[in-house]
mmCIF file of C-alpha atoms in Angstrom:
data_model
loop_
_atom_site.group_PDB
_atom_site.id
_atom_site.type_symbol
_atom_site.label_atom_id
_atom_site.label_comp_id
_atom_site.label_asym_id
_atom_site.label_seq_id
_atom_site.Cartn_x
_atom_site.Cartn_y
_atom_site.Cartn_z
ATOM 1 C CA MET R 1 135.569 241.181 300.257
ATOM 2 C CA GLY R 2 136.617 244.139 298.107
ATOM 3 C CA HIS R 3 139.821 242.278 297.098
ATOM 4 C CA CYS R 4 137.795 239.241 295.951
ATOM 5 C CA ILE R 5 135.472 241.430 293.904
ATOM 6 C CA PHE R 6 138.483 243.140 292.296
ATOM 7 C CA ILE R 7 140.071 239.797 291.384
ATOM 8 C CA ARG R 8 136.799 238.569 289.889
ATOM 9 C CA TYR R 9 136.514 241.844 287.996
ATOM 10 C CA LEU R 10 139.962 241.363 286.412
ATOM 11 C CA ARG R 11 139.295 237.743 285.479
ATOM 12 C CA PHE R 12 136.323 238.731 283.386
ATOM 13 C CA PRO R 13 137.397 238.817 279.664
ATOM 14 C CA ARG R 14 134.914 241.519 278.685
ATOM 15 C CA THR R 15 136.190 243.808 281.407
ATOM 16 C CA LEU R 16 139.792 243.223 280.330
ATOM 17 C CA TRP R 17 138.992 244.335 276.805
ATOM 18 C CA ILE R 18 137.264 247.447 278.094
ATOM 19 C CA ILE R 19 140.530 248.331 279.862
ATOM 20 C CA ILE R 20 142.907 247.128 277.137
ATOM 21 C CA ILE R 21 141.299 248.807 274.102
ATOM 22 C CA PRO R 22 141.799 252.413 275.304
ATOM 23 C CA LEU R 23 145.356 251.546 276.440
ATOM 24 C CA ILE R 24 146.314 250.074 273.062
ATOM 25 C CA PHE R 25 145.600 253.321 271.244
ATOM 26 C CA SER R 26 146.790 255.619 274.051
ATOM 27 C CA PRO R 27 150.163 256.428 272.333
ATOM 28 C CA LEU R 28 148.156 258.558 269.923
ATOM 29 C CA LEU R 29 147.458 260.921 272.815
ATOM 30 C CA LEU R 30 151.171 261.618 273.402
ATOM 31 C CA ASN R 31 150.988 264.093 270.554
ATOM 32 C CA LYS R 32 148.589 266.947 271.253
ATOM 33 C CA SER R 33 147.615 267.176 267.604
ATOM 34 C CA PRO R 34 143.789 267.372 267.227
ATOM 35 C CA PRO R 35 143.753 264.941 264.254
ATOM 36 C CA LEU R 36 145.569 262.290 266.296
ATOM 37 C CA ARG R 37 143.262 262.792 269.242
ATOM 38 C CA CYS R 38 140.313 262.438 266.902
ATOM 39 C CA LEU R 39 141.879 259.284 265.451
ATOM 40 C CA TYR R 40 142.221 257.902 268.983
ATOM 41 C CA GLY R 41 138.527 258.436 269.640
ATOM 42 C CA VAL R 42 137.540 256.860 266.332
ATOM 43 C CA PHE R 43 139.743 253.796 266.915
ATOM 44 C CA VAL R 44 138.429 253.245 270.458
ATOM 45 C CA ILE R 45 134.795 253.543 269.390
ATOM 46 C CA ALA R 46 135.366 251.316 266.339
ATOM 47 C CA ALA R 47 137.096 248.647 268.432
ATOM 48 C CA LEU R 48 134.299 248.630 271.000
ATOM 49 C CA TRP R 49 131.756 248.523 268.194
ATOM 50 C CA VAL R 50 133.376 245.521 266.479
ATOM 51 C CA THR R 51 134.153 243.502 269.607
ATOM 52 C CA GLU R 52 130.790 244.310 271.281
ATOM 53 C CA VAL R 53 132.342 244.134 274.725
ATOM 54 C CA VAL R 54 129.723 246.693 275.736
ATOM 55 C CA PRO R 55 126.178 246.915 274.347
ATOM 56 C CA LEU R 56 125.982 248.648 270.972
ATOM 57 C CA ALA R 57 123.519 251.173 272.377
ATOM 58 C CA VAL R 58 126.189 252.313 274.839
ATOM 59 C CA THR R 59 128.878 252.444 272.160
ATOM 60 C CA SER R 60 126.673 254.599 269.946
ATOM 61 C CA LEU R 61 126.580 257.277 272.665
ATOM 62 C CA LEU R 62 130.321 257.276 273.352
ATOM 63 C CA PRO R 63 131.065 260.168 270.926
ATOM 64 C CA ILE R 64 129.143 262.435 273.320
ATOM 65 C CA LEU R 65 131.575 261.381 276.047
ATOM 66 C CA ILE R 66 134.902 260.954 274.246
ATOM 67 C CA PHE R 67 135.242 263.838 271.792
ATOM 68 C CA PRO R 68 134.392 266.644 274.260
ATOM 69 C CA LEU R 69 136.792 265.126 276.796
ATOM 70 C CA LEU R 70 139.512 265.169 274.122
ATOM 71 C CA GLY R 71 138.843 268.874 273.577
ATOM 72 C CA LEU R 72 137.845 268.428 269.930
ATOM 73 C CA ILE R 73 134.295 269.731 270.090
ATOM 74 C CA THR R 74 131.824 270.976 272.666
ATOM 75 C CA SER R 75 129.222 268.571 273.947
ATOM 76 C CA LYS R 76 126.452 270.893 272.754
ATOM 77 C CA GLU R 77 127.760 270.799 269.183
ATOM 78 C CA ILE R 78 128.135 267.041 269.063
ATOM 79 C CA CYS R 79 124.738 266.462 270.647
ATOM 80 C CA MET R 80 123.163 268.274 267.707
ATOM 81 C CA ASN R 81 124.165 265.275 265.560
ATOM 82 C CA TYR R 82 121.764 263.205 267.671
ATOM 83 C CA ILE R 83 119.085 265.554 268.945
ATOM 84 C CA LYS R 84 119.080 268.784 270.943
ATOM 85 C CA ASP R 85 121.425 268.785 273.912
ATOM 86 C CA ALA R 86 118.550 269.306 276.353
ATOM 87 C CA SER R 87 116.807 266.255 274.875
ATOM 88 C CA VAL R 88 119.965 264.178 275.255
ATOM 89 C CA LEU R 89 120.185 265.278 278.876
ATOM 90 C CA PHE R 90 116.557 264.292 279.417
ATOM 91 C CA ILE R 91 117.095 260.876 277.801
ATOM 92 C CA CYS R 92 120.126 260.253 280.007
ATOM 93 C CA THR R 93 118.015 261.231 283.005
ATOM 94 C CA LEU R 94 115.525 258.554 282.010
ATOM 95 C CA MET R 95 118.362 256.028 281.713
ATOM 96 C CA LEU R 96 119.405 256.617 285.285
ATOM 97 C CA SER R 97 115.790 256.553 286.422
ATOM 98 C CA LEU R 98 115.420 253.137 284.813
ATOM 99 C CA ALA R 99 118.569 251.976 286.608
ATOM 100 C CA VAL R 100 117.059 253.037 289.937
ATOM 101 C CA GLU R 101 113.744 251.349 289.135
ATOM 102 C CA ASN R 102 115.398 248.160 287.878
ATOM 103 C CA CYS R 103 117.378 247.596 291.090
ATOM 104 C CA LYS R 104 114.388 248.609 293.304
ATOM 105 C CA LEU R 105 116.458 251.196 295.141
ATOM 106 C CA HIS R 106 113.602 253.692 295.188
ATOM 107 C CA ARG R 107 111.278 251.153 296.806
ATOM 108 C CA ARG R 108 113.766 250.459 299.582
ATOM 109 C CA ILE R 109 114.150 254.190 300.272
ATOM 110 C CA ALA R 110 110.385 254.765 300.228
ATOM 111 C CA LEU R 111 109.681 251.934 302.673
ATOM 112 C CA PHE R 112 112.421 253.154 305.003
ATOM 113 C CA MET R 113 110.971 256.663 305.084
ATOM 114 C CA LEU R 114 107.407 255.443 305.586
ATOM 115 C CA SER R 115 108.507 253.278 308.509
ATOM 116 C CA LYS R 116 109.169 256.489 310.477
ATOM 117 C CA ILE R 117 105.653 257.982 310.236
ATOM 118 C CA GLY R 118 102.929 257.928 312.905
ATOM 119 C CA GLY R 119 99.424 256.518 312.861
ATOM 120 C CA LYS R 120 97.315 259.686 312.667
ATOM 121 C CA PRO R 121 95.812 260.469 309.236
ATOM 122 C CA ILE R 122 97.629 263.794 308.988
ATOM 123 C CA PHE R 123 100.967 262.092 309.624
ATOM 124 C CA LEU R 124 100.147 259.375 307.094
ATOM 125 C CA ILE R 125 99.354 261.937 304.414
ATOM 126 C CA MET R 126 102.404 263.989 305.364
ATOM 127 C CA GLY R 127 104.612 260.912 305.059
ATOM 128 C CA MET R 128 103.193 259.946 301.662
ATOM 129 C CA LEU R 129 103.535 263.511 300.363
ATOM 130 C CA GLY R 130 107.120 263.876 301.531
ATOM 131 C CA THR R 131 108.229 260.443 300.354
ATOM 132 C CA SER R 132 106.608 260.867 296.926
ATOM 133 C CA ALA R 133 108.215 264.305 296.531
ATOM 134 C CA ILE R 134 111.701 263.069 297.437
ATOM 135 C CA ILE R 135 111.449 260.049 295.123
ATOM 136 C CA SER R 136 110.141 262.271 292.306
ATOM 137 C CA ILE R 137 113.230 264.474 292.487
ATOM 138 C CA TRP R 138 115.342 261.673 291.020
ATOM 139 C CA ILE R 139 112.901 259.738 288.808
ATOM 140 C CA SER R 140 109.958 260.755 286.636
ATOM 141 C CA ASP R 141 106.621 261.789 288.138
ATOM 142 C CA THR R 142 104.843 258.807 286.584
ATOM 143 C CA ALA R 143 107.374 256.309 287.916
ATOM 144 C CA ALA R 144 107.246 257.841 291.400
ATOM 145 C CA THR R 145 103.447 257.688 291.485
ATOM 146 C CA SER R 146 103.345 254.113 290.183
ATOM 147 C CA LEU R 147 105.761 253.142 292.963
ATOM 148 C CA MET R 148 103.946 254.909 295.797
ATOM 149 C CA VAL R 149 100.344 253.921 294.972
ATOM 150 C CA PRO R 150 100.805 250.172 295.746
ATOM 151 C CA ILE R 151 102.576 251.099 298.979
ATOM 152 C CA ALA R 152 99.748 253.478 299.910
ATOM 153 C CA ILE R 153 97.185 250.757 299.187
ATOM 154 C CA ALA R 154 99.085 248.282 301.378
ATOM 155 C CA VAL R 155 99.321 250.781 304.249
ATOM 156 C CA THR R 156 95.669 251.871 304.172
ATOM 157 C CA GLU R 157 94.553 248.298 303.677
ATOM 158 C CA THR R 158 96.308 247.319 306.899
ATOM 159 C CA ILE R 159 94.727 250.181 308.824
ATOM 160 C CA ILE R 160 91.081 249.648 307.928
ATOM 161 C CA ARG R 161 90.694 245.917 307.573
ATOM 162 C CA ASN R 162 89.999 243.528 310.448
ATOM 163 C CA PRO R 163 91.478 240.060 311.144
ATOM 164 C CA LEU R 164 88.542 238.289 309.437
ATOM 165 C CA GLU R 165 89.195 240.249 306.259
ATOM 166 C CA ILE R 166 92.886 239.388 306.474
ATOM 167 C CA GLN R 167 92.078 235.669 306.605
ATOM 168 C CA LYS R 168 89.692 235.893 303.650
ATOM 169 C CA LYS R 169 92.140 238.023 301.697
ATOM 170 C CA ASP R 170 95.000 235.602 302.131
ATOM 171 C CA GLU R 171 92.875 232.831 300.586
ATOM 172 C CA ARG R 172 92.805 234.696 297.280
ATOM 173 C CA SER R 173 95.777 235.837 295.275
ATOM 174 C CA ARG R 174 96.443 239.569 295.207
ATOM 175 C CA PHE R 175 96.971 239.338 291.462
ATOM 176 C CA GLU R 176 93.343 238.263 290.982
ATOM 177 C CA GLN R 177 91.992 241.404 292.642
ATOM 178 C CA THR R 178 91.600 244.999 291.555
ATOM 179 C CA PRO R 179 92.473 247.793 294.032
ATOM 180 C CA ARG R 180 88.748 248.291 294.759
ATOM 181 C CA GLU R 181 88.372 244.579 295.536
ATOM 182 C CA GLN R 182 91.511 244.560 297.675
ATOM 183 C CA LEU R 183 90.118 247.370 299.796
ATOM 184 C CA ASN R 184 86.447 246.246 299.766
ATOM 185 C CA TRP R 185 85.579 249.739 298.618
ATOM 186 C CA ASN R 186 81.799 249.309 298.633
ATOM 187 C CA GLN R 187 81.838 248.143 302.265
ATOM 188 C CA ARG R 188 83.914 251.040 303.589
ATOM 189 C CA SER R 189 82.582 253.859 305.725
ATOM 190 C CA THR R 190 82.768 257.505 304.684
ATOM 191 C CA SER R 191 85.783 258.196 306.901
ATOM 192 C CA GLU R 192 87.647 255.160 305.565
ATOM 193 C CA LYS R 193 86.967 256.191 301.972
ATOM 194 C CA ALA R 194 88.183 259.694 302.780
ATOM 195 C CA LEU R 195 91.460 258.301 304.112
ATOM 196 C CA LEU R 196 91.926 256.140 301.017
ATOM 197 C CA LYS R 197 91.275 259.053 298.658
ATOM 198 C CA ALA R 198 93.651 261.305 300.565
ATOM 199 C CA MET R 199 96.399 258.671 300.495
ATOM 200 C CA MET R 200 96.021 258.180 296.734
ATOM 201 C CA LEU R 201 96.018 261.915 296.034
ATOM 202 C CA SER R 202 99.049 262.458 298.244
ATOM 203 C CA CYS R 203 101.048 260.157 295.947
ATOM 204 C CA SER R 204 100.238 262.158 292.820
ATOM 205 C CA HIS R 205 100.481 265.557 294.532
ATOM 206 C CA GLY R 206 103.868 264.734 296.057
ATOM 207 C CA SER R 207 105.230 263.428 292.745
ATOM 208 C CA LEU R 208 104.160 266.530 290.827
ATOM 209 C CA ILE R 209 105.489 268.929 293.456
ATOM 210 C CA GLY R 210 108.798 267.098 293.849
ATOM 211 C CA GLY R 211 109.326 267.208 290.082
ATOM 212 C CA THR R 212 109.999 270.954 290.283
ATOM 213 C CA THR R 213 112.951 270.659 292.656
ATOM 214 C CA MET R 214 115.818 270.083 290.209
ATOM 215 C CA LEU R 215 116.510 271.141 286.641
ATOM 216 C CA THR R 216 116.566 267.522 285.519
ATOM 217 C CA SER R 217 113.479 266.382 287.425
ATOM 218 C CA THR R 218 111.069 266.968 284.528
ATOM 219 C CA GLY R 219 111.197 267.847 280.840
ATOM 220 C CA PRO R 220 109.642 271.339 281.180
ATOM 221 C CA ASN R 221 112.470 272.386 283.505
ATOM 222 C CA LEU R 222 115.030 271.475 280.834
ATOM 223 C CA VAL R 223 113.061 273.303 278.142
ATOM 224 C CA PHE R 224 112.936 276.400 280.356
ATOM 225 C CA LYS R 225 116.677 276.195 280.980
ATOM 226 C CA GLU R 226 117.423 275.854 277.273
ATOM 227 C CA LYS R 227 115.286 278.864 276.295
ATOM 228 C CA ILE R 228 116.763 281.059 279.035
ATOM 229 C CA TYR R 229 120.303 280.121 278.015
ATOM 230 C CA GLU R 230 119.526 280.900 274.371
ATOM 231 C CA ALA R 231 118.097 284.301 275.293
ATOM 232 C CA LEU R 232 120.532 285.449 277.997
ATOM 233 C CA GLY R 233 123.446 283.046 277.995
ATOM 234 C CA GLU R 234 124.489 280.638 280.736
ATOM 235 C CA LYS R 235 126.418 283.082 282.917
ATOM 236 C CA GLU R 236 124.081 286.031 282.451
ATOM 237 C CA SER R 237 121.004 283.975 283.337
ATOM 238 C CA GLY R 238 122.462 283.011 286.712
ATOM 239 C CA ILE R 239 120.693 279.641 286.575
ATOM 240 C CA THR R 240 122.732 276.737 287.930
ATOM 241 C CA PHE R 241 121.751 273.545 289.686
ATOM 242 C CA LEU R 242 122.508 275.102 293.056
ATOM 243 C CA THR R 243 120.611 278.358 292.430
ATOM 244 C CA TRP R 244 117.675 276.404 291.015
ATOM 245 C CA ILE R 245 117.479 274.268 294.161
ATOM 246 C CA PHE R 246 117.570 277.365 296.377
ATOM 247 C CA PHE R 247 114.863 278.910 294.220
ATOM 248 C CA THR R 248 112.542 275.882 294.312
ATOM 249 C CA LEU R 249 112.904 274.756 297.934
ATOM 250 C CA PRO R 250 110.671 277.499 299.448
ATOM 251 C CA PRO R 251 107.848 276.927 296.893
ATOM 252 C CA LEU R 252 108.282 273.167 297.347
ATOM 253 C CA THR R 253 107.721 273.494 301.096
ATOM 254 C CA PHE R 254 104.760 275.813 300.589
ATOM 255 C CA TYR R 255 103.116 273.564 297.974
ATOM 256 C CA LEU R 256 103.476 270.481 300.166
ATOM 257 C CA LEU R 257 101.954 272.277 303.144
ATOM 258 C CA ALA R 258 99.162 273.688 300.951
ATOM 259 C CA SER R 259 98.417 270.217 299.577
ATOM 260 C CA LEU R 260 98.368 268.763 303.093
ATOM 261 C CA PHE R 261 96.094 271.556 304.305
ATOM 262 C CA SER R 262 93.659 271.220 301.389
ATOM 263 C CA MET R 263 93.344 267.438 301.718
ATOM 264 C CA GLN R 264 92.819 267.691 305.468
ATOM 265 C CA MET R 265 90.121 270.322 304.966
ATOM 266 C CA VAL R 266 88.326 268.442 302.179
ATOM 267 C CA PHE R 267 88.444 264.910 303.573
ATOM 268 C CA PHE R 268 88.617 265.343 307.352
ATOM 269 C CA GLY R 269 87.333 268.854 308.082
ATOM 270 C CA PRO R 270 88.912 271.771 309.981
ATOM 271 C CA LYS R 271 88.567 270.026 313.359
ATOM 272 C CA SER R 272 91.098 267.419 312.277
ATOM 273 C CA PHE R 273 93.929 269.930 312.782
ATOM 274 C CA LEU R 274 93.149 270.050 316.498
ATOM 275 C CA ASN R 275 93.787 266.303 316.753
ATOM 276 C CA ILE R 276 97.483 266.935 316.210
ATOM 277 C CA PHE R 277 97.866 268.387 319.697
ATOM 278 C CA ARG R 278 95.787 265.930 321.687
ATOM 279 C CA ARG R 279 97.149 262.817 323.338
ATOM 280 C CA THR R 280 97.317 259.667 321.231
ATOM 281 C CA THR R 281 94.560 257.181 322.004
ATOM 282 C CA GLN R 282 95.000 253.439 322.311
ATOM 283 C CA ASP R 283 93.211 252.934 318.988
ATOM 284 C CA GLU R 284 95.617 255.296 317.246
ATOM 285 C CA GLU R 285 98.555 253.552 318.886
ATOM 286 C CA ASP R 286 97.280 250.198 317.609
ATOM 287 C CA ARG R 287 96.844 251.722 314.168
ATOM 288 C CA ALA R 288 100.422 253.038 314.194
ATOM 289 C CA ASN R 289 101.696 249.604 315.205
ATOM 290 C CA ALA R 290 99.670 248.030 312.393
ATOM 291 C CA ILE R 291 101.214 250.454 309.897
ATOM 292 C CA ARG R 292 104.714 249.683 311.113
ATOM 293 C CA ALA R 293 103.970 245.966 310.910
ATOM 294 C CA ALA R 294 102.665 246.311 307.339
ATOM 295 C CA ILE R 295 105.703 248.276 306.231
ATOM 296 C CA LYS R 296 107.968 245.802 308.027
ATOM 297 C CA VAL R 297 106.352 242.977 306.048
ATOM 298 C CA GLU R 298 106.916 244.905 302.809
ATOM 299 C CA ARG R 299 110.552 245.516 303.753
ATOM 300 C CA SER R 300 111.076 241.879 304.686
ATOM 301 C CA GLN R 301 110.045 240.894 301.166
ATOM 302 C CA LEU R 302 112.918 242.920 299.728
ATOM 303 C CA GLN R 303 116.103 241.105 298.836
ATOM 304 C CA PRO R 304 119.316 241.919 300.725
ATOM 305 C CA VAL R 305 121.072 245.064 299.565
ATOM 306 C CA SER R 306 122.571 244.138 296.213
ATOM 307 C CA PHE R 307 125.644 245.245 294.337
ATOM 308 C CA ALA R 308 123.413 247.014 291.812
ATOM 309 C CA GLU R 309 121.732 249.113 294.515
ATOM 310 C CA LEU R 310 125.035 250.167 296.054
ATOM 311 C CA SER R 311 126.462 250.924 292.630
ATOM 312 C CA VAL R 312 123.488 253.025 291.526
ATOM 313 C CA LEU R 313 123.426 254.844 294.866
ATOM 314 C CA GLY R 314 127.138 255.614 294.601
ATOM 315 C CA TRP R 315 126.850 256.948 291.069
ATOM 316 C CA PHE R 316 123.849 259.032 292.018
ATOM 317 C CA MET R 317 125.754 260.619 294.903
ATOM 318 C CA LEU R 318 128.658 261.365 292.560
ATOM 319 C CA LEU R 319 126.208 262.783 290.043
ATOM 320 C CA ILE R 320 124.583 265.125 292.570
ATOM 321 C CA ILE R 321 127.989 266.369 293.729
ATOM 322 C CA GLY R 322 128.984 266.947 290.105
ATOM 323 C CA TRP R 323 125.800 268.904 289.384
ATOM 324 C CA ILE R 324 126.165 271.204 292.371
ATOM 325 C CA THR R 325 129.916 271.800 292.213
ATOM 326 C CA ARG R 326 130.176 272.282 288.446
ATOM 327 C CA ASN R 327 129.110 275.925 288.646
ATOM 328 C CA PRO R 328 127.987 276.918 292.168
ATOM 329 C CA GLY R 329 127.782 280.581 291.186
ATOM 330 C CA PHE R 330 129.677 282.123 294.119
ATOM 331 C CA VAL R 331 133.011 280.371 293.369
ATOM 332 C CA GLU R 332 134.581 278.746 290.337
ATOM 333 C CA GLY R 333 133.386 275.183 289.880
ATOM 334 C CA TRP R 334 135.075 272.228 288.265
ATOM 335 C CA GLY R 335 133.551 273.183 284.907
ATOM 336 C CA GLU R 336 135.499 276.456 284.837
ATOM 337 C CA LEU R 337 138.662 274.954 286.287
ATOM 338 C CA LEU R 338 138.833 271.999 283.902
ATOM 339 C CA PHE R 339 137.251 273.329 280.724
ATOM 340 C CA GLY R 340 137.448 277.115 281.015
ATOM 341 C CA SER R 341 134.849 279.652 280.003
ATOM 342 C CA LYS R 342 133.709 277.562 277.031
ATOM 343 C CA SER R 343 132.237 274.964 279.321
ATOM 344 C CA HIS R 344 128.540 274.474 278.543
ATOM 345 C CA MET R 345 125.681 273.216 280.657
ATOM 346 C CA CYS R 346 125.530 270.205 278.374
ATOM 347 C CA ARG R 347 128.849 268.976 279.754
ATOM 348 C CA ILE R 348 126.794 267.499 282.567
ATOM 349 C CA ILE R 349 125.676 265.036 279.897
ATOM 350 C CA LEU R 350 129.210 263.650 280.134
ATOM 351 C CA ILE R 351 128.525 262.628 283.719
ATOM 352 C CA TYR R 352 125.153 261.178 282.731
ATOM 353 C CA VAL R 353 126.368 259.182 279.764
ATOM 354 C CA GLY R 354 129.564 258.125 281.485
ATOM 355 C CA THR R 355 127.552 256.832 284.419
ATOM 356 C CA ALA R 356 125.151 255.037 282.084
ATOM 357 C CA CYS R 357 128.067 253.475 280.215
ATOM 358 C CA LEU R 358 129.758 252.256 283.377
ATOM 359 C CA GLN R 359 126.482 250.922 284.700
ATOM 360 C CA ALA R 360 126.012 249.002 281.470
ATOM 361 C CA ILE R 361 129.526 247.590 281.779
ATOM 362 C CA ILE R 362 128.878 246.497 285.365
ATOM 363 C CA TYR R 363 125.541 245.029 284.294
ATOM 364 C CA VAL R 364 127.277 242.879 281.671
ATOM 365 C CA TRP R 365 129.831 241.785 284.251
ATOM 366 C CA ARG R 366 127.156 240.666 286.702
ATOM 367 C CA ILE R 367 124.997 238.916 284.102
ATOM 368 C CA TYR R 368 127.859 237.049 282.427
ATOM 369 C CA PRO R 369 130.192 236.098 285.276
#
């Protein structure tokens, strides 16, 4: 299978040019002269620009990748020709978020996690909070919430409706109904409305809380990092991806538990906490089975795992490893070993943009076979 994919990859003319163009000008790199290395970068970018073997938007960002790798300029300095380096990092974060959303990888992960929850309200809310928080670590808060709300509606809809409602609902397209109509809001009891409200709030709460976990999760984190680095310097500040994660994990756990506690108190009352320890009733068992069935239906509607999903997942894993190992803090990371003490935080943009470029190349390959 892998051999066939490799052969198809080589037969693709666009891919051949992507490989050939850098090789054609590679003799310029035999001499370590900075002008020749700069000329190599200019020729490669110009050739890609003229031939359009990759999208022009990708080619326009290649200087951020090529010239720092050639040792001609720091990534922070070259980013200033576009916008601030923190803004470039944020834009590249959005690019990867769009890649995840486009291939529906986040939906597959969310449905898998929700398939493991129980049928009690506290477990439902806990599952929605945790899933929303984990998804929000890698994509924006808004995108995570917009993903989780339809799933929450589908889950709660399955719990509270009866077979007669299912039959009537199937006779009318879902696209013709608002969320209130889908859930027959005006006909719901107080307890059912409380569950619906708690499920909706858990999506937004989890997304907001999860957005604090990593430096790249939200824009304010990047702004904070930039200001601290300007005031104290990168090494003196002691802020790295690894130290930031260690710093945010305890508050993350506390905020999730506090959100769960507050929603349970507001919507279900203090007695609801005692239900955790009692034996599951037959009604709750039926409800849990209904939830699993609803999520199974949602998962069955997903397409088989695609090349795009595996590719994005692989690049994301590589990206996370690169973030953490670049400057762990207690040992020298690859940033120090490869680039020395002049390595800047913005060099992580190289991973971002390089990943985005390769994803764009693969996208062209799959669209124009």
